[in-house]
Coordinates of C-alpha atoms and ligand atoms in Angstrom, one line a residue:
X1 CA 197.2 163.5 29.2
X2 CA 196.1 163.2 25.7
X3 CA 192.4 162.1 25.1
X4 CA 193.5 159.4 22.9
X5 CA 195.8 157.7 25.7
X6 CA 193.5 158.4 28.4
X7 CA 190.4 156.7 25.8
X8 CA 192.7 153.9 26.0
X9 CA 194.1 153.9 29.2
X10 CA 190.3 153.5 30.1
X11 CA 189.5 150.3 27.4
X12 CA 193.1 148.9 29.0
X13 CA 191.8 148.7 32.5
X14 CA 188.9 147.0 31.3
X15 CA 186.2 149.6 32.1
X16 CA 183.6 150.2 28.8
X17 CA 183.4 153.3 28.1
X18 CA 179.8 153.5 28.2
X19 CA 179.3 152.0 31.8
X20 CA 181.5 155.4 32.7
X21 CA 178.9 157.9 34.7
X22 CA 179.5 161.2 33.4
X23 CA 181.0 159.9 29.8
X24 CA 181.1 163.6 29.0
X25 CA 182.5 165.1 31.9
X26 CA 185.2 162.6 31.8
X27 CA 186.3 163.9 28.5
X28 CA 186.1 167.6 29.4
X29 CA 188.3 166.9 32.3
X30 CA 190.8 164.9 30.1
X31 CA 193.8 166.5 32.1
X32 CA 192.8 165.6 35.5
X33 CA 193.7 161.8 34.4
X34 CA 192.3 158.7 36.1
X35 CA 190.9 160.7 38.9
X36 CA 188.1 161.4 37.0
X37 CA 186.8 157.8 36.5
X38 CA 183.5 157.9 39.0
X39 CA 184.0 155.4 42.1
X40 CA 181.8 152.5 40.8
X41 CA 181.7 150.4 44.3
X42 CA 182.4 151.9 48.2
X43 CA 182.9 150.7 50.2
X44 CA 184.9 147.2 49.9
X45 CA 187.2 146.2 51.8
X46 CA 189.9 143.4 50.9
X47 CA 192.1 141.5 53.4
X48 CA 194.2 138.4 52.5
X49 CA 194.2 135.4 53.9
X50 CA 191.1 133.4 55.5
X51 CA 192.0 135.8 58.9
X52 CA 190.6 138.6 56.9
X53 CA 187.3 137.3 56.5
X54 CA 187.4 138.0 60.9
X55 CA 189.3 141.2 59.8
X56 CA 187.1 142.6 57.5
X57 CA 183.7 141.7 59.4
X58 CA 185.6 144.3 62.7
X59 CA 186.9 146.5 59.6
X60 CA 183.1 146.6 58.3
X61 CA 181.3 147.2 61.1
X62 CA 183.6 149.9 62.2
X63 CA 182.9 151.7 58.7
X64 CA 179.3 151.3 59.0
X65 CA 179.1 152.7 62.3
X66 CA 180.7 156.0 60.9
X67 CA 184.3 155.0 62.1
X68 CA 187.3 156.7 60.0
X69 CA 189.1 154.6 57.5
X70 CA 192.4 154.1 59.6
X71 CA 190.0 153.9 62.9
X72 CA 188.4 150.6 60.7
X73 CA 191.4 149.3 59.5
X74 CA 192.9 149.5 63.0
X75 CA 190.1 148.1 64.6
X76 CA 189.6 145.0 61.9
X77 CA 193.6 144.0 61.8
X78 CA 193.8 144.3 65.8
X79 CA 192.0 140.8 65.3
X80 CA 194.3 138.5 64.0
X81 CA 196.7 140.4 65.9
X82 CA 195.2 139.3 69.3
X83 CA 194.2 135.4 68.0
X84 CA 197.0 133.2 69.4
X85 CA 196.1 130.5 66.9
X86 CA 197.5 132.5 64.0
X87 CA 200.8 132.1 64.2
X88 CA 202.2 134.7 61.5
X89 CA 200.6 138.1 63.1
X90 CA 201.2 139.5 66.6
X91 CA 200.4 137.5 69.7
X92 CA 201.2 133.4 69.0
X93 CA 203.7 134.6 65.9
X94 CA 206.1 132.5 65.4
X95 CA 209.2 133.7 67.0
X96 CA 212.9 134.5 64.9
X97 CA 215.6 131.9 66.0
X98 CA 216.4 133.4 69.0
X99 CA 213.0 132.5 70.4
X100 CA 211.7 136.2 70.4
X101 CA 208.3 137.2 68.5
X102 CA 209.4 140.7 66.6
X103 CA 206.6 142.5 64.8
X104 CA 206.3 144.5 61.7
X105 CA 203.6 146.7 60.7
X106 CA 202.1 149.3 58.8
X107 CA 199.2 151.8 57.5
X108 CA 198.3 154.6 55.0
X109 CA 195.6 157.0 54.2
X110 CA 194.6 158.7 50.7
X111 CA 196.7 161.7 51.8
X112 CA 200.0 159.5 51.8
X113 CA 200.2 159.8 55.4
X114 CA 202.2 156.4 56.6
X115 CA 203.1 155.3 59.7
X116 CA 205.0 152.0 60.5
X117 CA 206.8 149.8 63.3
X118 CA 209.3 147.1 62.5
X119 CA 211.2 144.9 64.7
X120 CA 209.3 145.8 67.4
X121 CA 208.8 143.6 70.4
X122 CA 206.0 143.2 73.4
X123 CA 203.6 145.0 72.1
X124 CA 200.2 143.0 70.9
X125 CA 199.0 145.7 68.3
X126 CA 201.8 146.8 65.8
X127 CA 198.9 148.3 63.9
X128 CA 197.6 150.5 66.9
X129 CA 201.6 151.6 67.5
X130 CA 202.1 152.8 63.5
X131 CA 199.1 154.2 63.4
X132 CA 200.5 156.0 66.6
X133 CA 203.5 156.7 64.1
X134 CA 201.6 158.6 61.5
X135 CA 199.2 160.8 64.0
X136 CA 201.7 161.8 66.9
X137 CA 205.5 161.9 65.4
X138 CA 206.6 163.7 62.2
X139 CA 207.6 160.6 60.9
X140 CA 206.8 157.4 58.7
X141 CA 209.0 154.7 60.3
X142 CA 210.5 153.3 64.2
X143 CA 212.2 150.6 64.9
X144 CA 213.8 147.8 67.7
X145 CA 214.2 149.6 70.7
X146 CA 212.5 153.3 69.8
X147 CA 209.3 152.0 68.4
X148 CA 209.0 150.0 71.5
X149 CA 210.2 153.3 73.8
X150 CA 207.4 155.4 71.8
X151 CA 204.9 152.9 72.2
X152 CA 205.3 152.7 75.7
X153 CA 205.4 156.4 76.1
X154 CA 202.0 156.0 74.1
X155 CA 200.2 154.0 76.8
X156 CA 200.9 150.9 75.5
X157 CA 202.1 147.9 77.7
X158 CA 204.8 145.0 77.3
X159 CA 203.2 141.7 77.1
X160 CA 204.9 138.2 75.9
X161 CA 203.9 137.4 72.9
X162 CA 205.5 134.0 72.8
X163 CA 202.9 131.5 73.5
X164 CA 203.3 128.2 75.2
X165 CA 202.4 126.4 71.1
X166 CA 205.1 128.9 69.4
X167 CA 207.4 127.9 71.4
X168 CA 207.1 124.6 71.6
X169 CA 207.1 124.6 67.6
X170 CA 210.1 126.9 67.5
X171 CA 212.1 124.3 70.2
X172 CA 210.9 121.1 67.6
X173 CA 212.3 123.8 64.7
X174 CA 215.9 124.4 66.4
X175 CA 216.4 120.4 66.8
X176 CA 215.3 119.7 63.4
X177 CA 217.1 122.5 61.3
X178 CA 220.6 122.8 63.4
X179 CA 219.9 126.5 63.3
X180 CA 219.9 126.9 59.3
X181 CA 218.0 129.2 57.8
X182 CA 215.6 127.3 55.9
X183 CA 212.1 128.8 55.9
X184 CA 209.2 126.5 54.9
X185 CA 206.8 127.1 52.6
X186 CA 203.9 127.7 54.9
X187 CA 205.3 130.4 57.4
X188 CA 203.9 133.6 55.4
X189 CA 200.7 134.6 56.8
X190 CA 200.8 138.4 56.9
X191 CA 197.6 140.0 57.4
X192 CA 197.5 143.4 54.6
X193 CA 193.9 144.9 54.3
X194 CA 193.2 147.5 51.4
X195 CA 190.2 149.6 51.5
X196 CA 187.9 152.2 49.2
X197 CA 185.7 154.2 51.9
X198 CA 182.5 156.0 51.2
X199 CA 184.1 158.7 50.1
X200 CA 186.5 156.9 47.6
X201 CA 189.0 157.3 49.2
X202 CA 191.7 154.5 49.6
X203 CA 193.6 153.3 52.9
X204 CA 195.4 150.2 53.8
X205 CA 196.9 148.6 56.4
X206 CA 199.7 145.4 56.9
X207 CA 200.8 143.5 60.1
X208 CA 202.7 140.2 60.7
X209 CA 205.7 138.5 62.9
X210 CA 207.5 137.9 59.8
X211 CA 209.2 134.9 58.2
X212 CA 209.0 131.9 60.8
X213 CA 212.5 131.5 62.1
X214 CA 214.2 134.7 60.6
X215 CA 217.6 135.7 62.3
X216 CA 217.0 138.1 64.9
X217 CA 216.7 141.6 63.8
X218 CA 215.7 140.6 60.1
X219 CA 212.7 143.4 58.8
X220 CA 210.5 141.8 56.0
X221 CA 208.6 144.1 53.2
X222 CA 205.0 144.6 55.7
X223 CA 206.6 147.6 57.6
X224 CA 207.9 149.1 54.2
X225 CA 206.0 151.8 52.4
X226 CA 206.6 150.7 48.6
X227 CA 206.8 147.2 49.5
X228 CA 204.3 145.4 51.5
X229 CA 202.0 148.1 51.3
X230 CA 201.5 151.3 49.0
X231 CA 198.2 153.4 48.0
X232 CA 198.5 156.5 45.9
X233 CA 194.4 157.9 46.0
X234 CA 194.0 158.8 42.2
X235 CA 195.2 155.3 41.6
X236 CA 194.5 152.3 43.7
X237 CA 195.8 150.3 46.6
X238 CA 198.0 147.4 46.7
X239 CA 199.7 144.8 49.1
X240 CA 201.4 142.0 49.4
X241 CA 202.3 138.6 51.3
X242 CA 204.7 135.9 51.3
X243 CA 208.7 136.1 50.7
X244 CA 209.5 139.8 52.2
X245 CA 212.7 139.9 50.7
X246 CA 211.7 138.9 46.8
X247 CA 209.4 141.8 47.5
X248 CA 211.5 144.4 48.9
X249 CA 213.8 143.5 46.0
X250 CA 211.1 144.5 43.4
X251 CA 209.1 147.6 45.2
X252 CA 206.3 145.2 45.1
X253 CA 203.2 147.4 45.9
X254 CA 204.9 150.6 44.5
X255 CA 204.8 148.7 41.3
X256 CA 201.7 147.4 41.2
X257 CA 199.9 150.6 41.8
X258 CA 202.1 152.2 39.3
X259 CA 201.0 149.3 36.7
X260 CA 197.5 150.4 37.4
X261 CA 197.9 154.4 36.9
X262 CA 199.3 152.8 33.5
X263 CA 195.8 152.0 32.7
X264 CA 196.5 147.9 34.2
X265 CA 193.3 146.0 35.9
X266 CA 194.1 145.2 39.5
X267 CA 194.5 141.9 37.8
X268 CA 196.5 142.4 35.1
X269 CA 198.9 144.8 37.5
X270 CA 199.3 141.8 40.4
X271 CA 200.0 139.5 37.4
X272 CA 202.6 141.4 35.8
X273 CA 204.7 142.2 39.0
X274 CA 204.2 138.5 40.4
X275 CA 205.6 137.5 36.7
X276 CA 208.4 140.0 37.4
X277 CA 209.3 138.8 40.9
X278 CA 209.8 135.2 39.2
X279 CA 211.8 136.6 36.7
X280 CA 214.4 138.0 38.5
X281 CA 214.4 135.0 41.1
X282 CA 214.1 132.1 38.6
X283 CA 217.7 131.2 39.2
X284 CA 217.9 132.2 42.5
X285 CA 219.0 130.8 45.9
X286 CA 215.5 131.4 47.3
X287 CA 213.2 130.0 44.4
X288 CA 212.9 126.6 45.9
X289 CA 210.5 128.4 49.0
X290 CA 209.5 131.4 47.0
X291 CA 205.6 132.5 47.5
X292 CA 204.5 135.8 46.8
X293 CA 201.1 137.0 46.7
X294 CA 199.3 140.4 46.3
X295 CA 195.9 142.2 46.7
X296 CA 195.4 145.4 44.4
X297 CA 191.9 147.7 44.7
X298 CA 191.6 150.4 42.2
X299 CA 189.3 153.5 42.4
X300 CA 186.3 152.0 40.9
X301 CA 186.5 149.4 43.5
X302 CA 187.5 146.2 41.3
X303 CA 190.1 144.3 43.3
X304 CA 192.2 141.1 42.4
X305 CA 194.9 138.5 43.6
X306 CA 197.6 136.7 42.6
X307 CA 200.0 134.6 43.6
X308 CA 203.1 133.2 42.4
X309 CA 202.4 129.7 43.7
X310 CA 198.8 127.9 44.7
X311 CA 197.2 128.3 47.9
X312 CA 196.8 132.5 48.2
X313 CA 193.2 133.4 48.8
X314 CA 192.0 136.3 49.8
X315 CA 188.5 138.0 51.7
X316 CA 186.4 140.4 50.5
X317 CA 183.5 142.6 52.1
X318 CA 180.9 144.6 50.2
X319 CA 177.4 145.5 50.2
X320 CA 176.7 143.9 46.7
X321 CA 177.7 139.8 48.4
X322 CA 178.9 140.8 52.2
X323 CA 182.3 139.1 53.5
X324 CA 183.6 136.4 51.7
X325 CA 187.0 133.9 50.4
X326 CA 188.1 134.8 47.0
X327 CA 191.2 132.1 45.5
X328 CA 193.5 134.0 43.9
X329 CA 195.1 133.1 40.7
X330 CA 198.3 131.8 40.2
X331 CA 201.5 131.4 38.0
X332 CA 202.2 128.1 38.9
X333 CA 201.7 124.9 41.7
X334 CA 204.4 124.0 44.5
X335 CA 206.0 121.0 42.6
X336 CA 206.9 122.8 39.6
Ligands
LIG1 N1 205.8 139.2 54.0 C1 206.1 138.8 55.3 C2 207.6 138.9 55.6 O1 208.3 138.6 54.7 C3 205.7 137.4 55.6 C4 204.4 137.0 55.3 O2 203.7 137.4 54.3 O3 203.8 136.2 56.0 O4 207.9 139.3 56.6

């Protein structure tokens, strides 16, 4: 990279120049790109949703007691996983139409090792099972029947995941929609957690049930490297929630990080991809429902959200003001 464009690749993202350490040594390693930029805050830790204020306190506390990245991530996401009363992620999901809870999940580390589950059913911790995925097989992604026959060959036991409340909700659901697929605004809850460790180094981690209601076998963008989830470690980190599909369409996460290795804020890069995502879906079928919402965390530990409509917030832990709700901003509110 030219000095000019990396110069202004750095004013771009919003960082002056003269709060970079090392000003000098920057510029003599000119080549080396945004890697060079010194790690300004580690660790933080951002979750969305108010379950990742619960998330990133288990997340947190693993980190500080000298726990890996993954091992933290793991750890923090296991708990909305496990909370029947949050009825997007793992056990007390809402179920597909059939009745049956199907889970999708995901997690990388700043070597671009990934491991993922989708459509996988019994099993309370998704998380623990692609993490499984990345350490023990030689590769990224299992699904329906094989994740579940590698979790079980893992140690990990069937459990119903239906609770007595999801399924009373789904059986009000069947009456009321005559089986169509309508989705509701409300039923996108996924639980994605990035991450910038002591070392600088980013990881990230996703896990939900998926759309409320979807047919049976339907995979969102959570399990998806690219999609509801993507990190490259010279860059930044960035995930998302709501409307699988409108995200899958646009490589979601893939674009956002790419946005910021163009010199973007985490801001300006969730921004510009929700923008884009509106675009293309502006005269779509599935505008009337469609919510989007990503988290982005750069190198230097500056993190945003955004959303396409109201209501995304997100939680953030780090040493500076410890765990706490951050509203993200938004294109526009539900009646428009
Ligand atoms: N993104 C998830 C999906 O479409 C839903 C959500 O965010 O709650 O499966």
């Amino acid at each position: 990279m030219k000095r000019r464009n990396f110069i202004e690749k750095i004013a771009l993202s919003g960082i002056a120049l003269s709060t970079v350490t090392g000003c000098h040594e920057v510029v003599k390693k000119e080549t080396d790109g945004l890697t060079d930029l010194k790690t300004k805050k580690k660790p933080v830790v951002v979750s969305t949703w108010n379950h990742g204020l619960p998330a990133n306190a288990e997340t947190w506390k693993q980190l500080k007691a000298g726990k890996s990245a993954l091992d933290a991530i793991e750890a923090g996401m296991k708990i909305p996983e496990a909370d029947p009363n949050i009825r997007s992620v793992g056990y007390g999901g809402y179920p597909d139409r059939e009745g049956k809870v199907t889970l999708d999940a995901c997690i990388m580390d700043h070597n671009s090792n990934c491991g993922s589950v989708s459509f996988l059913e019994g099993i309370m911790h998704p998380i623990s099972v692609a993490k499984r995925v990345l350490e023990n097989t030689p590769h990224v992604m299992l699904s329906g029947e094989g994740a579940l026959q590698f979790a079980l060959s893992e140690g990990f036991k069937v459990q119903n995941l239906l609770t007595p409340e999801s399924e009373k909700d789904w059986k009000k659901w069947l009456e009321a929609s005559k089986y169509k697929p309508v989705i509701n605004i409300e039923n996108h809850d996924t639980i994605s957690m990035l991450m910038i460790d002591d070392d600088g180094n980013l990881a990230g981690g996703c896990t939900t049930s998926g759309a409320a209601w979807k047919m049976h076998g339907r995979v969102g963008d959570s399990p998806i490297i690219g999609a509801g989830l993507f990190l490259d470690n010279e860059v930044g980190a960035a995930a998302a929630t709501g409307l699988g599909e409108a995200v899958i369409r646009t490589a979601g996460s893939a674009m956002v990080v790419e946005l910021m290795r163009q010199g973007k804020s985490p801001f300006e890069a969730c921004k510009e991809i929700t923008e884009r995502i509106y675009n293309k879906h502006k005269n779509h079928k599935d505008m009337a429902y469609l919510q989007v919402g990503f988290i982005a965390l750069n190198k230097n530990g500056e993190h945003a959200g955004y959303s396409l409509r109201s209501g995304f917030n997100y939680a953030v832990c780090d040493d500076e003001k410890g765990n706490r709700m951050e509203d993200a901003q938004f294109k526009m509110t539900w009646d428009k």
